[in-house]
Short mmCIF file of C-alpha atoms and ligand atoms in Angstrom, two decimals:
data_model
loop_
_atom_site.label_atom_id
_atom_site.label_comp_id
_atom_site.label_asym_id
_atom_site.label_seq_id
_atom_site.Cartn_x
_atom_site.Cartn_y
_atom_site.Cartn_z
CA MET A 1 14.74 48.91 -34.94
CA ILE A 2 14.73 45.10 -34.91
CA ARG A 3 12.84 45.03 -31.70
CA GLN A 4 10.24 47.27 -33.10
CA ALA A 5 10.09 45.07 -36.30
CA ALA A 6 9.64 41.97 -34.09
CA GLU A 7 6.69 43.69 -32.32
CA VAL A 8 5.06 44.55 -35.72
CA ILE A 9 5.38 40.88 -36.60
CA ARG A 10 3.86 39.66 -33.29
CA ALA A 11 0.98 42.25 -33.77
CA GLY A 12 0.15 40.75 -37.20
CA GLY A 13 1.92 43.41 -39.29
CA LEU A 14 4.16 43.22 -42.33
CA VAL A 15 7.88 43.77 -42.22
CA ALA A 16 10.20 43.85 -45.26
CA PHE A 17 13.61 42.53 -44.21
CA PRO A 18 16.91 41.56 -45.90
CA THR A 19 18.03 37.98 -46.38
CA GLU A 20 21.27 36.73 -48.03
CA THR A 21 19.23 35.98 -51.28
CA VAL A 22 16.71 38.90 -51.69
CA TYR A 23 14.53 41.05 -49.42
CA GLY A 24 11.39 39.19 -47.97
CA LEU A 25 8.07 40.50 -46.91
CA GLY A 26 7.45 38.90 -43.62
CA ALA A 27 4.50 38.08 -41.31
CA ASN A 28 3.86 35.69 -38.44
CA ALA A 29 3.62 32.35 -40.28
CA LEU A 30 1.20 30.99 -37.64
CA ASP A 31 -1.23 33.91 -38.01
CA ALA A 32 -3.48 33.33 -41.10
CA ARG A 33 -4.68 36.93 -40.99
CA ALA A 34 -1.23 38.32 -41.07
CA VAL A 35 -0.24 36.04 -43.87
CA SER A 36 -3.35 37.07 -45.88
CA ARG A 37 -1.96 40.63 -45.78
CA ILE A 38 1.27 39.51 -47.52
CA PHE A 39 -0.77 38.10 -50.37
CA GLU A 40 -2.87 41.36 -50.47
CA ALA A 41 0.17 43.59 -50.50
CA LYS A 42 1.90 41.67 -53.25
CA GLY A 43 -1.14 40.95 -55.32
CA ARG A 44 -0.04 37.37 -55.06
CA PRO A 45 -2.39 34.57 -56.22
CA ALA A 46 -3.69 32.41 -53.22
CA THR A 47 -2.49 29.33 -55.16
CA ASN A 48 1.23 30.24 -54.74
CA PRO A 49 2.48 29.07 -51.31
CA VAL A 50 5.12 31.06 -49.27
CA ILE A 51 8.34 30.09 -47.64
CA VAL A 52 8.41 29.95 -43.82
CA HIS A 53 11.64 31.18 -42.19
CA ILE A 54 13.12 29.83 -39.00
CA SER A 55 16.29 30.95 -37.23
CA ASP A 56 17.66 27.42 -36.41
CA ALA A 57 17.07 23.91 -37.69
CA SER A 58 15.97 23.03 -34.04
CA GLU A 59 12.82 24.98 -34.59
CA VAL A 60 11.73 23.03 -37.68
CA LEU A 61 9.24 20.85 -35.93
CA ASN A 62 7.18 23.87 -35.11
CA VAL A 63 6.18 24.09 -38.76
CA ALA A 64 7.03 20.59 -40.17
CA ALA A 65 5.13 17.34 -39.24
CA ILE A 66 8.19 15.25 -39.75
CA TRP A 67 11.87 15.77 -40.41
CA LEU A 68 13.09 13.10 -42.70
CA GLU A 69 16.72 12.01 -43.00
CA THR A 70 17.37 13.75 -46.30
CA ALA A 71 15.97 16.96 -44.94
CA ALA A 72 18.25 16.77 -41.91
CA LYS A 73 21.25 16.00 -44.02
CA LEU A 74 20.65 18.82 -46.34
CA ALA A 75 19.90 21.33 -43.60
CA GLY A 76 23.02 20.12 -41.84
CA ALA A 77 25.13 20.92 -44.91
CA PHE A 78 23.53 24.17 -46.06
CA TRP A 79 21.61 25.86 -43.19
CA PRO A 80 21.70 28.69 -42.43
CA GLY A 81 21.84 29.45 -46.03
CA PRO A 82 19.99 29.83 -49.41
CA LEU A 83 18.28 26.39 -49.44
CA THR A 84 14.57 25.99 -48.96
CA LEU A 85 13.18 22.46 -48.07
CA VAL A 86 9.66 21.32 -48.82
CA VAL A 87 8.46 18.94 -46.12
CA PRO A 88 5.17 17.78 -44.69
CA LYS A 89 3.47 20.58 -42.85
CA ALA A 90 2.61 20.67 -39.10
CA ASN A 91 -1.01 21.41 -38.11
CA ALA A 92 0.00 24.70 -36.63
CA VAL A 93 0.80 26.05 -40.09
CA PRO A 94 -2.39 27.76 -41.52
CA HIS A 95 -3.62 26.70 -44.98
CA ILE A 96 -3.03 30.02 -46.53
CA VAL A 97 0.74 29.65 -46.06
CA THR A 98 0.80 26.32 -48.05
CA ALA A 99 -1.88 27.31 -50.56
CA GLY A 100 -4.01 24.61 -49.07
CA GLY A 101 -1.36 21.90 -49.72
CA PRO A 102 -0.01 19.24 -47.35
CA THR A 103 3.58 20.53 -47.54
CA VAL A 104 5.33 23.57 -46.16
CA ALA A 105 8.55 25.15 -47.58
CA VAL A 106 11.07 25.92 -44.78
CA ARG A 107 14.13 28.00 -44.87
CA CYS A 108 16.82 29.08 -42.37
CA PRO A 109 18.32 32.35 -43.74
CA ASN A 110 21.92 33.24 -43.11
CA HIS A 111 21.61 37.01 -42.59
CA PRO A 112 22.13 38.64 -39.30
CA ILE A 113 19.01 40.94 -39.56
CA ALA A 114 16.80 38.03 -40.63
CA GLN A 115 18.19 35.82 -37.91
CA ALA A 116 17.64 38.58 -35.21
CA LEU A 117 14.19 39.38 -36.45
CA ILE A 118 12.96 35.75 -36.30
CA ARG A 119 14.53 35.23 -32.88
CA GLN A 120 13.08 38.40 -31.41
CA ALA A 121 9.68 37.84 -32.89
CA GLY A 122 9.66 34.39 -31.39
CA VAL A 123 7.59 32.97 -34.18
CA PRO A 124 8.38 31.51 -37.62
CA ILE A 125 8.12 34.14 -40.33
CA ALA A 126 6.26 33.52 -43.60
CA ALA A 127 8.09 35.67 -46.35
CA PRO A 128 7.99 35.68 -50.08
CA SER A 129 10.25 38.07 -51.89
CA ALA A 130 9.24 41.73 -51.09
CA ASN A 131 8.03 42.68 -54.65
CA ARG A 132 4.62 42.77 -56.29
CA SER A 133 3.66 39.55 -57.80
CA THR A 134 5.46 38.83 -61.17
CA GLU A 135 7.71 41.82 -60.86
CA LEU A 136 11.43 41.83 -60.25
CA SER A 137 12.70 40.57 -56.85
CA PRO A 138 14.35 43.25 -54.64
CA THR A 139 17.95 43.08 -53.61
CA ARG A 140 18.06 46.54 -52.02
CA ALA A 141 15.75 48.51 -49.73
CA GLU A 142 15.03 50.99 -52.59
CA HIS A 143 13.76 48.10 -54.77
CA VAL A 144 11.28 47.14 -52.09
CA LEU A 145 9.96 50.65 -51.83
CA LYS A 146 9.66 50.87 -55.57
CA GLY A 147 7.03 48.16 -55.45
CA LEU A 148 5.54 48.10 -51.98
CA ASN A 149 5.75 51.67 -50.57
CA GLY A 150 2.64 52.31 -48.50
CA ARG A 151 1.78 48.61 -48.36
CA ILE A 152 4.12 47.51 -45.56
CA ASP A 153 4.37 48.52 -41.88
CA LEU A 154 8.09 48.64 -41.70
CA LEU A 155 11.25 48.09 -43.76
CA LEU A 156 14.54 47.10 -42.25
CA ASP A 157 17.38 48.38 -44.48
CA GLY A 158 20.31 46.06 -44.54
CA GLY A 159 21.98 47.22 -47.70
CA PRO A 160 22.35 45.19 -50.75
CA CYS A 161 21.67 41.35 -50.41
CA SER A 162 24.96 39.46 -51.21
CA GLY A 163 23.35 36.41 -52.90
CA GLY A 164 21.07 38.21 -55.27
CA ILE A 165 18.81 35.53 -56.45
CA GLU A 166 16.08 33.48 -54.51
CA SER A 167 16.95 30.24 -52.65
CA THR A 168 17.17 26.86 -54.15
CA VAL A 169 13.83 25.01 -53.45
CA VAL A 170 14.06 21.34 -52.95
CA ASP A 171 11.15 18.98 -52.39
CA VAL A 172 12.22 16.21 -50.05
CA THR A 173 8.92 14.55 -49.57
CA GLY A 174 9.59 12.00 -52.36
CA GLU A 175 12.10 9.15 -52.52
CA ILE A 176 14.47 11.27 -54.53
CA PRO A 177 14.92 14.93 -53.68
CA ARG A 178 13.57 17.26 -56.42
CA VAL A 179 14.87 20.66 -57.25
CA LEU A 180 11.76 22.82 -57.83
CA ARG A 181 13.72 26.11 -58.20
CA PRO A 182 17.53 26.31 -59.09
CA GLY A 183 19.59 28.65 -56.88
CA LEU A 184 23.01 29.31 -55.56
CA ILE A 185 22.97 25.82 -53.87
CA THR A 186 23.59 23.88 -57.10
CA VAL A 187 22.46 20.43 -58.04
CA LEU A 188 26.20 19.37 -57.77
CA MET A 189 26.31 20.71 -54.25
CA LEU A 190 23.07 18.89 -53.35
CA GLU A 191 24.24 15.69 -54.90
CA ALA A 192 27.36 15.70 -52.99
CA VAL A 193 25.43 15.46 -49.80
CA CYS A 194 22.33 13.23 -50.65
CA GLY A 195 23.10 11.43 -53.86
CA ARG A 196 20.99 11.69 -56.96
CA VAL A 197 18.48 14.65 -57.08
CA GLU A 198 15.86 15.27 -59.78
CA PHE A 199 15.23 18.54 -61.60
CA GLY A 200 12.12 20.45 -62.43
CA ALA A 201 8.48 20.49 -61.27
CA LYS A 202 6.34 17.45 -61.61
CA ASP A 203 3.30 17.87 -63.81
CA GLU A 204 0.71 17.19 -61.12
CA GLY A 205 0.45 17.67 -57.44
CA ILE A 206 1.98 19.83 -54.93
CA SER A 207 5.47 19.82 -56.51
CA ARG A 208 4.27 22.12 -59.18
CA SER A 209 5.14 25.51 -57.86
CA PRO A 210 8.15 27.61 -58.32
CA GLY A 211 7.75 27.48 -62.09
CA GLN A 212 4.05 27.41 -62.01
CA MET A 213 3.77 30.92 -63.17
CA GLU A 214 5.95 31.21 -66.11
CA LYS A 215 6.16 35.03 -65.99
CA HIS A 216 7.93 35.98 -62.88
CA TYR A 217 10.72 38.27 -61.78
CA SER A 218 10.05 40.42 -64.74
CA PRO A 219 11.08 43.96 -65.60
CA ARG A 220 8.62 46.25 -67.43
CA THR A 221 11.04 46.75 -70.37
CA PRO A 222 10.93 43.80 -72.83
CA LEU A 223 13.84 41.52 -72.39
CA VAL A 224 15.36 39.88 -75.46
CA LEU A 225 17.47 36.70 -74.70
CA CYS A 226 20.29 35.82 -77.06
CA GLU A 227 22.59 32.95 -76.95
CA THR A 228 25.55 34.82 -78.45
CA LEU A 229 26.75 38.36 -78.72
CA VAL A 230 26.48 38.20 -82.54
CA GLU A 231 22.87 37.27 -82.33
CA ALA A 232 22.22 40.21 -80.03
CA LEU A 233 24.18 42.75 -82.32
CA VAL A 234 22.25 41.41 -85.30
CA GLY A 235 19.06 42.13 -83.37
CA PHE A 236 19.63 45.52 -82.14
CA TRP A 237 22.38 47.21 -84.28
CA GLU A 238 19.99 48.68 -86.68
CA LEU A 239 17.76 50.05 -83.96
CA VAL A 240 20.62 51.61 -82.20
CA CYS A 241 21.74 53.30 -85.39
CA LYS A 242 18.28 54.85 -85.59
CA HIS A 243 18.92 56.22 -82.13
CA THR A 244 16.54 53.76 -80.45
CA ARG A 245 17.76 53.34 -76.89
CA ILE A 246 18.68 49.70 -76.16
CA GLY A 247 20.17 48.03 -73.14
CA LEU A 248 22.71 45.18 -73.44
CA MET A 249 23.50 42.99 -70.49
CA THR A 250 26.40 40.78 -71.19
CA CYS A 251 29.38 38.98 -69.59
CA VAL A 252 31.00 38.64 -72.98
CA GLN A 253 34.24 40.65 -73.50
CA MET A 254 33.26 43.27 -76.01
CA ASP A 255 35.20 45.50 -78.45
CA ASP A 256 34.94 49.26 -78.03
CA LEU A 257 33.80 49.16 -81.56
CA PHE A 258 30.35 48.48 -80.44
CA GLN A 259 30.08 51.63 -78.35
CA HIS A 260 27.20 53.82 -79.29
CA GLU A 261 25.37 56.61 -77.58
CA SER A 262 22.07 54.83 -77.87
CA LEU A 263 23.48 51.58 -76.46
CA LEU A 264 23.52 51.27 -72.58
CA LEU A 265 26.01 48.66 -71.87
CA ARG A 266 25.61 46.82 -68.52
CA ARG A 267 28.72 44.40 -68.09
CA MET A 268 28.08 41.41 -65.99
CA PRO A 269 30.67 39.29 -64.24
CA ASN A 270 31.68 36.07 -65.99
CA ASP A 271 31.16 34.01 -62.74
CA PRO A 272 27.75 32.66 -61.69
CA GLU A 273 27.84 33.80 -58.10
CA LEU A 274 28.92 37.29 -58.93
CA TYR A 275 26.54 37.43 -61.81
CA ALA A 276 23.65 36.42 -59.56
CA ALA A 277 24.55 38.94 -56.88
CA GLN A 278 24.21 41.71 -59.51
CA LEU A 279 21.38 40.37 -61.73
CA TYR A 280 18.26 41.94 -60.19
CA ALA A 281 20.07 45.17 -59.43
CA ALA A 282 21.17 45.39 -63.06
CA LEU A 283 17.67 44.65 -64.30
CA HIS A 284 16.03 47.23 -61.92
CA GLU A 285 18.58 49.80 -63.05
CA LEU A 286 18.16 49.24 -66.76
CA ASP A 287 14.30 49.06 -66.32
CA SER A 288 14.34 52.52 -64.95
CA LEU A 289 15.99 54.09 -68.01
CA GLY A 290 13.10 54.02 -70.40
CA LEU A 291 14.75 51.75 -72.96
CA VAL A 292 12.87 50.15 -75.77
CA ALA A 293 14.40 46.72 -75.03
CA ILE A 294 16.99 45.13 -72.97
CA TYR A 295 19.03 42.52 -74.81
CA VAL A 296 20.79 39.91 -72.81
CA THR A 297 23.51 37.47 -73.96
CA MET A 298 22.74 34.29 -71.98
CA PRO A 299 25.61 32.71 -70.00
CA PRO A 300 26.60 29.20 -71.20
CA ASN A 301 24.21 26.40 -70.82
CA MET A 302 26.11 24.72 -68.08
CA ALA A 303 25.03 23.38 -64.61
CA LYS A 304 26.70 26.13 -62.65
CA TRP A 305 24.77 28.71 -64.67
CA ALA A 306 21.40 26.97 -64.25
CA ALA A 307 19.95 29.40 -61.67
CA VAL A 308 21.03 32.55 -63.60
CA ARG A 309 19.61 31.16 -66.90
CA ASP A 310 16.37 30.15 -65.02
CA ARG A 311 15.79 33.78 -63.76
CA LEU A 312 16.65 35.39 -67.08
CA THR A 313 14.27 32.94 -68.88
CA ARG A 314 11.46 33.85 -66.49
CA ALA A 315 12.15 37.55 -66.63
CA ALA A 316 11.93 37.36 -70.49
CA ALA A 317 8.73 35.29 -70.47
CA LYS A 318 5.68 37.18 -71.99
O1 TXA B 1 15.37 33.26 -51.24
C1 TXA B 1 14.13 33.18 -51.10
O2 TXA B 1 13.72 32.05 -51.08
C2 TXA B 1 13.34 34.38 -50.75
C3 TXA B 1 13.70 34.90 -49.37
C4 TXA B 1 12.83 36.06 -49.01
O3 TXA B 1 13.75 33.96 -48.45
N1 TXA B 1 11.98 34.05 -50.81
C5 TXA B 1 11.27 33.77 -51.93
O4 TXA B 1 9.90 33.60 -51.85
O5 TXA B 1 11.82 33.79 -53.12
P1 TXA B 1 8.92 33.57 -53.03
O6 TXA B 1 7.52 33.37 -52.48
O7 TXA B 1 9.17 34.66 -53.94
O8 TXA B 1 9.18 32.18 -53.59
C6 TXA B 1 8.87 30.96 -52.96
C7 TXA B 1 8.93 29.78 -53.82
C8 TXA B 1 7.77 29.89 -54.85
O9 TXA B 1 8.25 29.48 -56.04
C9 TXA B 1 6.68 28.97 -54.26
O10 TXA B 1 5.99 28.38 -55.21
C10 TXA B 1 7.67 27.81 -53.56
O11 TXA B 1 8.81 28.53 -53.14
N2 TXA B 1 6.99 27.21 -52.51
C11 TXA B 1 6.54 27.69 -51.45
N3 TXA B 1 5.88 26.70 -50.67
C12 TXA B 1 5.95 25.60 -51.39
C13 TXA B 1 5.55 24.25 -51.18
N4 TXA B 1 4.79 23.86 -50.08
N5 TXA B 1 5.71 23.36 -52.09
C14 TXA B 1 6.39 23.66 -53.26
N6 TXA B 1 6.87 24.92 -53.52
C15 TXA B 1 6.71 25.94 -52.57
MG1 MG B 2 9.18 35.83 -55.46
#
């Protein structure tokens, strides 16, 4: 199956494949036509660049013009793994991959199927998450089919992704590394390797990207974010009593008192990594139930929860 998938990639086709974060929609990163098919399949705006996947740090100069010390340090510490580094791009990388910009985002995924696919294809693989633009990211093969069935040439089913949310994106082209998208590699982990890092997209220039489109990773059902369980209860209890079907996603311990036939409770783990692993699956599941709204109690506003809070905030953006 992987050999066949590698052939599809080499022939300019699209392969959806599992990584340790979410499923990716892959094409030969050095083939502009193949990459343009990714944008078409996803309905992705041409202004949003895609990540290039390699199977080993030694391949990085096929896609990057230079490999600065900070990049090498971070890659040494976290590759293969859920960390994407934004670096100056090599000429071989077509403009469509980088949305016309001078930098390329590179990642070395830590998943045996992704690794094998890149190796057998023998080319770097451009891959955004395998969902329609602005919709929920897929962490299972069935999520991929929900959005992209009929738009891809082949899907490699590797079961559920263990990480569950997209990689941390760090721009290392400036003096101080800048986290453009939080993820399972936290700011604390990055700082332990390379000293101070900055957080958030710059207002101008190529660093604006992960957060560029506010609405992102969204279910179709409206999501209502609450800082506390009480706030959520105040918001939905009357609705529930009128038999309006509401979802509640929470990691707060809850009394049985709040059980109601119109309330669909999705308990989440009170641990950032475990929560992340289930986040999109929980949203996909609740989104398929025809609920009027999904209430979410936000995990605490702490550094270790930054990535989960970021995805929830985007999912709720109108
Ligand atoms: O975990 C992941 O990163 C998954 C798996 C498939 O690897 N991929 C993923 O891709 O989440 P996507 O396209 O959904 O998100 C890529 C993010 C976007 O926010 C994009 O704007 C940013 O990376 N990005 C890509 N190239 C960039 C660049 N040259 N400069 C700044 N940001 C970039
Ligand atoms: Mg995405």
